[in-house]
Short mmCIF file of C-alpha atoms in Angstrom, two decimals:
data_model
loop_
_atom_site.label_atom_id
_atom_site.label_comp_id
_atom_site.label_asym_id
_atom_site.label_seq_id
_atom_site.Cartn_x
_atom_site.Cartn_y
_atom_site.Cartn_z
CA MET I 1 37.02 42.23 20.75
CA GLY I 2 33.75 43.87 21.73
CA THR I 3 30.65 44.02 19.59
CA GLU I 4 29.42 47.47 20.66
CA GLY I 5 28.40 49.46 17.60
CA ALA I 6 29.02 46.56 15.24
CA GLU I 7 26.49 44.27 13.59
CA VAL I 8 26.11 41.17 15.71
CA SER I 9 26.07 37.59 14.48
CA ARG I 10 24.80 34.79 16.73
CA SER I 11 26.12 31.22 16.76
CA LEU I 12 24.89 28.14 18.61
CA ILE I 13 27.97 26.40 20.02
CA VAL I 14 27.96 22.85 21.40
CA ASP I 15 30.95 22.91 23.74
CA ARG I 16 30.69 19.25 24.64
CA PRO I 17 27.92 16.64 24.60
CA GLY I 18 24.80 18.04 26.24
CA ALA I 19 26.17 21.55 26.71
CA HIS I 20 25.34 24.42 24.36
CA ARG I 21 25.32 28.21 24.45
CA LEU I 22 24.29 31.04 22.15
CA VAL I 23 27.13 33.50 21.59
CA ARG I 24 27.12 36.94 19.96
CA ARG I 25 30.07 38.14 17.95
CA GLU I 26 30.88 40.56 15.18
CA VAL I 27 29.85 39.41 11.74
CA PRO I 28 32.77 37.40 10.31
CA VAL I 29 34.71 38.68 7.31
CA PRO I 30 35.27 36.28 4.41
CA GLY I 31 38.91 35.57 3.65
CA PRO I 32 40.48 35.08 0.22
CA GLY I 33 38.46 32.59 -1.79
CA GLU I 34 35.61 32.62 0.75
CA VAL I 35 32.06 33.92 0.91
CA LEU I 36 29.95 35.16 3.79
CA VAL I 37 26.45 33.69 3.80
CA ARG I 38 23.49 34.86 5.84
CA VAL I 39 21.74 31.67 6.85
CA ALA I 40 18.07 31.46 5.85
CA ALA I 41 17.25 28.04 7.30
CA ALA I 42 19.13 25.09 8.75
CA GLY I 43 17.79 21.58 9.19
CA ILE I 44 18.42 19.39 12.22
CA CYS I 45 19.01 15.72 11.48
CA MET I 46 19.90 12.65 13.50
CA SER I 47 23.60 13.31 12.95
CA ASP I 48 23.18 16.62 14.77
CA ARG I 49 21.40 14.84 17.59
CA GLU I 50 24.31 12.39 17.78
CA VAL I 51 26.73 15.32 18.03
CA TYR I 52 24.67 16.85 20.82
CA ASP I 53 24.33 13.56 22.71
CA GLY I 54 27.98 12.59 22.22
CA ARG I 55 27.16 9.50 20.14
CA ARG I 56 28.98 10.48 16.94
CA ASP I 57 32.27 8.67 16.28
CA ALA I 58 35.12 10.78 17.68
CA GLY I 59 36.83 10.87 14.30
CA TYR I 60 33.86 12.69 12.78
CA VAL I 61 33.28 15.58 15.17
CA ARG I 62 35.44 18.21 16.83
CA TYR I 63 34.18 20.00 19.94
CA PRO I 64 33.45 22.82 20.48
CA VAL I 65 31.46 23.01 17.27
CA VAL I 66 28.71 25.06 15.67
CA PRO I 67 26.51 22.31 14.14
CA GLY I 68 24.45 22.68 11.00
CA HIS I 69 25.28 20.87 7.75
CA GLU I 70 21.82 21.13 6.12
CA TRP I 71 21.22 24.76 5.23
CA SER I 72 20.43 27.45 2.69
CA GLY I 73 21.22 31.14 2.67
CA ILE I 74 22.09 34.29 0.73
CA VAL I 75 25.63 35.40 -0.10
CA GLU I 76 26.21 38.69 1.73
CA ALA I 77 29.85 39.34 0.92
CA VAL I 78 32.76 37.79 -0.96
CA GLY I 79 36.45 37.62 -0.21
CA LYS I 80 39.38 38.43 -2.44
CA GLY I 81 39.40 36.47 -5.68
CA VAL I 82 35.69 35.58 -5.58
CA ASP I 83 33.24 36.71 -8.27
CA PRO I 84 31.32 39.68 -6.78
CA ALA I 85 28.30 38.67 -8.86
CA LEU I 86 27.63 35.98 -6.25
CA THR I 87 26.57 38.68 -3.78
CA GLY I 88 22.83 38.50 -3.19
CA ARG I 89 22.48 35.00 -4.66
CA GLY I 90 20.58 32.28 -2.84
CA THR I 91 22.79 29.26 -2.35
CA VAL I 92 23.54 25.95 -0.74
CA ALA I 93 26.99 24.40 -0.43
CA GLU I 94 28.73 21.07 -0.19
CA GLY I 95 29.60 20.02 3.34
CA PHE I 96 32.80 18.07 2.74
CA ARG I 97 35.89 20.30 2.60
CA ALA I 98 37.53 18.14 -0.07
CA CYS I 99 41.13 19.02 -0.92
CA GLY I 100 40.53 18.98 -4.67
CA VAL I 101 44.01 17.67 -5.48
CA CYS I 102 44.19 14.06 -4.26
CA GLU I 103 43.59 11.15 -6.62
CA ARG I 104 40.00 10.59 -5.51
CA CYS I 105 39.12 14.29 -5.83
CA ARG I 106 40.73 14.45 -9.27
CA CYS I 107 38.53 11.51 -10.28
CA GLY I 108 35.46 13.45 -9.14
CA GLU I 109 34.92 11.38 -5.99
CA THR I 110 35.11 14.33 -3.59
CA SER I 111 33.26 12.46 -0.83
CA LEU I 112 36.20 10.01 -0.75
CA CYS I 113 38.87 12.71 -0.37
CA ASP I 114 42.19 11.34 0.91
CA GLY I 115 43.04 14.64 2.57
CA GLY I 116 41.30 13.76 5.85
CA TYR I 117 37.76 14.27 7.09
CA ALA I 118 36.54 17.85 7.37
CA GLU I 119 32.87 18.78 7.11
CA THR I 120 30.77 21.86 7.78
CA GLY I 121 28.86 21.47 11.03
CA PHE I 122 31.02 18.65 12.39
CA THR I 123 34.66 19.72 12.27
CA GLU I 124 34.11 23.19 10.74
CA PRO I 125 31.65 25.88 11.91
CA GLY I 126 28.16 25.13 10.64
CA ALA I 127 24.88 26.90 9.98
CA PHE I 128 23.21 27.00 13.39
CA ALA I 129 24.12 30.66 13.23
CA ASP I 130 23.18 33.94 11.60
CA HIS I 131 26.22 33.81 9.33
CA LEU I 132 28.55 31.23 7.85
CA THR I 133 31.85 31.62 6.02
CA LEU I 134 33.09 28.91 3.68
CA PRO I 135 35.09 28.40 0.48
CA ALA I 136 33.29 29.78 -2.56
CA ARG I 137 34.26 26.68 -4.57
CA LEU I 138 31.74 24.67 -2.52
CA LEU I 139 28.72 26.79 -3.47
CA HIS I 140 25.83 25.62 -5.62
CA PRO I 141 23.87 28.82 -6.41
CA LEU I 142 20.10 28.46 -6.69
CA HIS I 143 17.62 29.84 -9.20
CA ASP I 144 16.40 33.34 -8.43
CA ASP I 145 12.95 32.38 -7.13
CA ALA I 146 14.09 29.33 -5.12
CA ASP I 147 12.28 28.57 -1.86
CA LEU I 148 15.16 28.89 0.61
CA ARG I 149 13.15 27.21 3.34
CA ALA I 150 12.81 24.07 1.22
CA ALA I 151 16.37 24.41 -0.11
CA ALA I 152 17.73 23.77 3.38
CA LEU I 153 16.98 20.10 2.66
CA LEU I 154 19.18 19.93 -0.42
CA GLU I 155 21.98 18.36 1.62
CA PRO I 156 19.96 15.17 2.31
CA ALA I 157 18.67 15.43 -1.27
CA ALA I 158 22.29 15.34 -2.47
CA VAL I 159 22.88 12.18 -0.43
CA VAL I 160 19.82 10.66 -2.08
CA ALA I 161 21.09 11.79 -5.50
CA ALA I 162 24.38 10.01 -4.75
CA ALA I 163 22.43 6.86 -3.88
CA VAL I 164 20.40 7.09 -7.08
CA ARG I 165 23.59 7.52 -9.11
CA ALA I 166 25.03 4.45 -7.44
CA GLY I 167 21.82 2.45 -7.95
CA ARG I 168 21.39 3.30 -11.64
CA PRO I 169 17.58 2.97 -11.79
CA GLY I 170 16.19 2.18 -15.22
CA PRO I 171 12.70 2.69 -16.66
CA GLY I 172 10.36 -0.19 -15.88
CA GLU I 173 12.38 -1.56 -12.96
CA ARG I 174 10.95 -2.66 -9.64
CA ILE I 175 12.37 -0.46 -6.90
CA ALA I 176 12.03 -0.53 -3.11
CA VAL I 177 12.93 2.18 -0.61
CA VAL I 178 13.51 0.99 2.95
CA GLY I 179 12.67 3.80 5.36
CA ALA I 180 10.35 6.78 4.96
CA GLY I 181 12.20 9.44 6.89
CA THR I 182 13.65 12.51 5.20
CA LEU I 183 16.07 10.52 3.04
CA GLY I 184 13.48 7.91 2.15
CA LEU I 185 10.79 10.37 1.12
CA LEU I 186 13.24 12.40 -0.95
CA ALA I 187 14.38 9.13 -2.54
CA VAL I 188 10.79 8.34 -3.48
CA GLN I 189 10.46 11.68 -5.26
CA LEU I 190 13.71 11.29 -7.18
CA LEU I 191 13.20 7.63 -8.04
CA ALA I 192 9.66 8.27 -9.26
CA ALA I 193 11.23 10.37 -12.02
CA SER I 194 12.94 7.23 -13.40
CA SER I 195 9.56 5.73 -14.42
CA PRO I 196 9.71 2.52 -12.36
CA ALA I 197 7.21 -0.27 -12.86
CA GLU I 198 6.89 -0.50 -9.08
CA LEU I 199 8.06 1.85 -6.34
CA THR I 200 7.49 0.26 -2.94
CA VAL I 201 8.26 1.89 0.41
CA VAL I 202 8.87 -0.14 3.56
CA ASP I 203 8.36 1.61 6.90
CA PRO I 204 6.63 0.66 10.17
CA ARG I 205 4.88 4.03 10.40
CA GLY I 206 1.59 4.03 8.53
CA ALA I 207 1.47 7.82 8.22
CA ARG I 208 4.89 7.87 6.59
CA GLY I 209 3.79 5.20 4.15
CA GLU I 210 0.77 7.31 3.20
CA GLN I 211 3.03 10.30 2.63
CA ALA I 212 5.27 8.18 0.42
CA LEU I 213 2.24 7.27 -1.70
CA ARG I 214 1.49 10.98 -2.16
CA PHE I 215 5.10 11.51 -3.24
CA GLY I 216 4.93 8.90 -6.00
CA ALA I 217 5.27 5.46 -4.41
CA SER I 218 2.97 2.78 -5.79
CA GLU I 219 2.88 0.70 -2.61
CA ALA I 220 3.61 1.08 1.11
CA LEU I 221 4.39 -1.95 3.27
CA SER I 222 5.24 -2.51 6.91
CA PRO I 223 8.44 -4.48 7.59
CA GLU I 224 6.31 -7.51 8.43
CA GLU I 225 4.35 -7.23 5.18
CA SER I 226 7.55 -6.81 3.19
CA THR I 227 8.71 -10.35 3.97
CA CYS I 228 6.30 -11.51 1.27
CA ALA I 229 8.13 -9.29 -1.25
CA ARG I 230 11.60 -10.74 -0.71
CA GLY I 231 13.54 -11.35 -3.90
CA ARG I 232 11.26 -9.06 -5.93
CA PHE I 233 13.18 -5.86 -6.58
CA ASP I 234 15.79 -4.88 -9.14
CA LEU I 235 17.00 -2.02 -6.92
CA VAL I 236 16.66 -1.49 -3.17
CA VAL I 237 17.65 1.83 -1.61
CA GLU I 238 18.06 1.60 2.18
CA THR I 239 17.67 4.94 4.00
CA ALA I 240 16.70 4.11 7.58
CA GLY I 241 19.96 3.09 9.26
CA ALA I 242 18.06 0.89 11.73
CA SER I 243 19.70 -2.20 13.20
CA THR I 244 17.93 -4.62 10.84
CA THR I 245 17.47 -2.62 7.65
CA ALA I 246 20.76 -3.38 5.84
CA ALA I 247 20.15 -7.12 6.07
CA ALA I 248 16.46 -6.69 5.23
CA ALA I 249 17.26 -4.60 2.15
CA CYS I 250 19.47 -7.37 0.76
CA LEU I 251 16.67 -9.90 1.21
CA LEU I 252 14.29 -7.71 -0.78
CA ALA I 253 16.58 -7.62 -3.83
CA ARG I 254 16.20 -10.17 -6.61
CA ARG I 255 19.11 -12.39 -7.56
CA GLY I 256 21.63 -10.19 -9.35
CA GLY I 257 19.89 -7.10 -7.99
CA ARG I 258 21.39 -3.89 -6.65
CA VAL I 259 21.32 -2.56 -3.09
CA VAL I 260 22.42 0.93 -1.98
CA LEU I 261 22.90 1.62 1.73
CA THR I 262 22.55 5.26 2.78
CA GLY I 263 21.55 4.98 6.45
CA MET I 264 24.11 5.60 9.20
CA PHE I 265 24.26 2.36 11.16
CA THR I 266 25.17 2.09 14.82
CA PRO I 267 27.53 -0.58 16.17
CA GLY I 268 25.75 -3.90 16.60
CA ALA I 269 23.53 -3.64 13.53
CA ASP I 270 22.62 -6.95 11.93
CA GLY I 271 25.21 -8.08 9.42
CA ILE I 272 24.53 -9.05 5.83
CA ASP I 273 24.48 -12.81 5.30
CA PRO I 274 27.59 -13.54 3.17
CA VAL I 275 26.07 -16.77 1.85
CA HIS I 276 22.98 -14.94 0.61
CA LEU I 277 25.18 -12.18 -0.82
CA SER I 278 27.35 -14.67 -2.70
CA VAL I 279 24.63 -17.00 -3.96
CA SER I 280 22.36 -14.12 -5.00
CA GLN I 281 25.24 -12.27 -6.71
CA LEU I 282 24.07 -8.95 -5.31
CA GLU I 283 25.73 -5.65 -6.11
CA ILE I 284 25.99 -3.58 -2.94
CA ARG I 285 27.04 0.06 -2.69
CA SER I 286 27.16 2.39 0.29
CA VAL I 287 26.86 6.18 0.44
CA PHE I 288 28.34 8.56 3.01
CA GLY I 289 27.70 12.20 2.17
CA ALA I 290 27.66 13.28 -1.46
CA PRO I 291 30.25 14.14 -4.11
CA SER I 292 30.04 17.34 -6.14
CA SER I 293 28.25 15.57 -9.01
CA ALA I 294 25.41 14.45 -6.74
CA TRP I 295 25.03 17.99 -5.39
CA SER I 296 24.64 19.20 -8.96
CA ASP I 297 22.02 16.50 -9.59
CA ALA I 298 20.04 17.51 -6.50
CA VAL I 299 20.09 21.22 -7.29
CA ARG I 300 18.96 20.54 -10.87
CA ALA I 301 16.17 18.24 -9.68
CA PHE I 302 15.03 20.93 -7.23
CA ARG I 303 15.02 23.57 -9.96
CA LEU I 304 12.99 21.29 -12.26
CA GLY I 305 10.49 20.42 -9.54
CA LEU I 306 11.40 16.72 -9.52
CA ILE I 307 11.92 17.02 -5.77
CA ASP I 308 10.03 19.29 -3.39
CA PRO I 309 11.35 19.06 0.16
CA ALA I 310 8.90 21.62 1.58
CA PRO I 311 6.17 19.12 2.61
CA LEU I 312 8.70 17.29 4.79
CA ILE I 313 9.08 20.30 7.12
CA THR I 314 6.88 20.13 10.22
CA HIS I 315 8.57 22.38 12.80
CA GLU I 316 10.51 25.67 12.74
CA TYR I 317 12.30 27.31 15.67
CA PRO I 318 14.53 30.33 16.29
CA LEU I 319 18.09 29.75 17.51
CA GLU I 320 17.04 30.65 21.04
CA ARG I 321 14.80 27.59 21.20
CA PHE I 322 17.43 25.09 20.07
CA ASP I 323 16.89 22.91 23.14
CA GLU I 324 13.23 22.39 22.18
CA ALA I 325 14.11 21.74 18.54
CA ILE I 326 16.86 19.18 19.20
CA ALA I 327 14.60 17.32 21.65
CA LEU I 328 12.12 16.63 18.84
CA VAL I 329 14.69 14.98 16.57
CA GLY I 330 14.88 11.26 17.17
CA ALA I 331 12.18 11.33 19.85
CA GLY I 332 10.05 8.88 17.91
CA ASP I 333 6.94 10.99 17.28
CA PRO I 334 5.72 9.97 13.80
CA LYS I 335 4.22 13.44 13.38
CA THR I 336 7.69 15.02 13.54
CA GLY I 337 9.24 15.47 10.13
CA LYS I 338 12.08 17.81 9.35
CA VAL I 339 12.84 20.36 12.07
CA LEU I 340 14.34 23.67 10.97
CA LEU I 341 16.16 26.43 12.77
CA ARG I 342 15.39 29.87 11.31
CA PRO I 343 18.08 32.35 12.44
#
């Protein structure tokens, strides 16, 4: 079908690892129960880089794909059965296409859906595009004056909110965050709201440590310096996903402490010492994505100003410069924070 005379919508398609193209099509029409969103901003994260490089597990990506799972936008149109009052609202949306009827979904654990893995930007068309259609039930509308540029980071904020739920921080506790990337710095902001006695960040990059201090951390340590703090913390939230950080996070926790792993680890990462785990009686949880409840937590925290993702953004590019934008992600430059695409 041609696009002559019709409004055009662009999408960035990754056909296979290392191969992408920008296509122009007619603006999609939302089906029953769906909404059409005009994308305002979309973040690029390491998972997107893995998709582009072909390093994501084959069970968690389907080529060709339009990436983009961190995004914000405005509802432009609604399909049959959807409240028309959503039109014009700023919004974000859950990435997992949970079935809503399996046992885990019925228990509220939508990120553990038994219906099979499906996620916006990995197996379903994502937000590296002008427009996105998705089920209206996944939306989390924003307050009227929300900063849509900052709201594009509410997906990683929801992951952090899931980690905080799992970690159950209490007032006066000693807390450590391992990693000061996007997840780590958002975790600092959210954990600072729990009134910890100590909030320590561990990261090899001095500039990231300084930023963590501005966001509410009480101390910033390098990994080498952190060895002196082993066994000190009631709660340790690991966000880096580096080869050594899961094992290191467990060593930082006190006996009987809690550890939450949120980083995406690659094969060959250091294992957790089972003897230390057993003798120390640690409680360990892991987080992959975020259930609906954590999305609600993140959106509320954003509305209340408990988290402000805007300072994490360092680069913004149009869709046409995707190759430059994706090259920045994971390149190791400590001055590179969150990279956005702005359709």
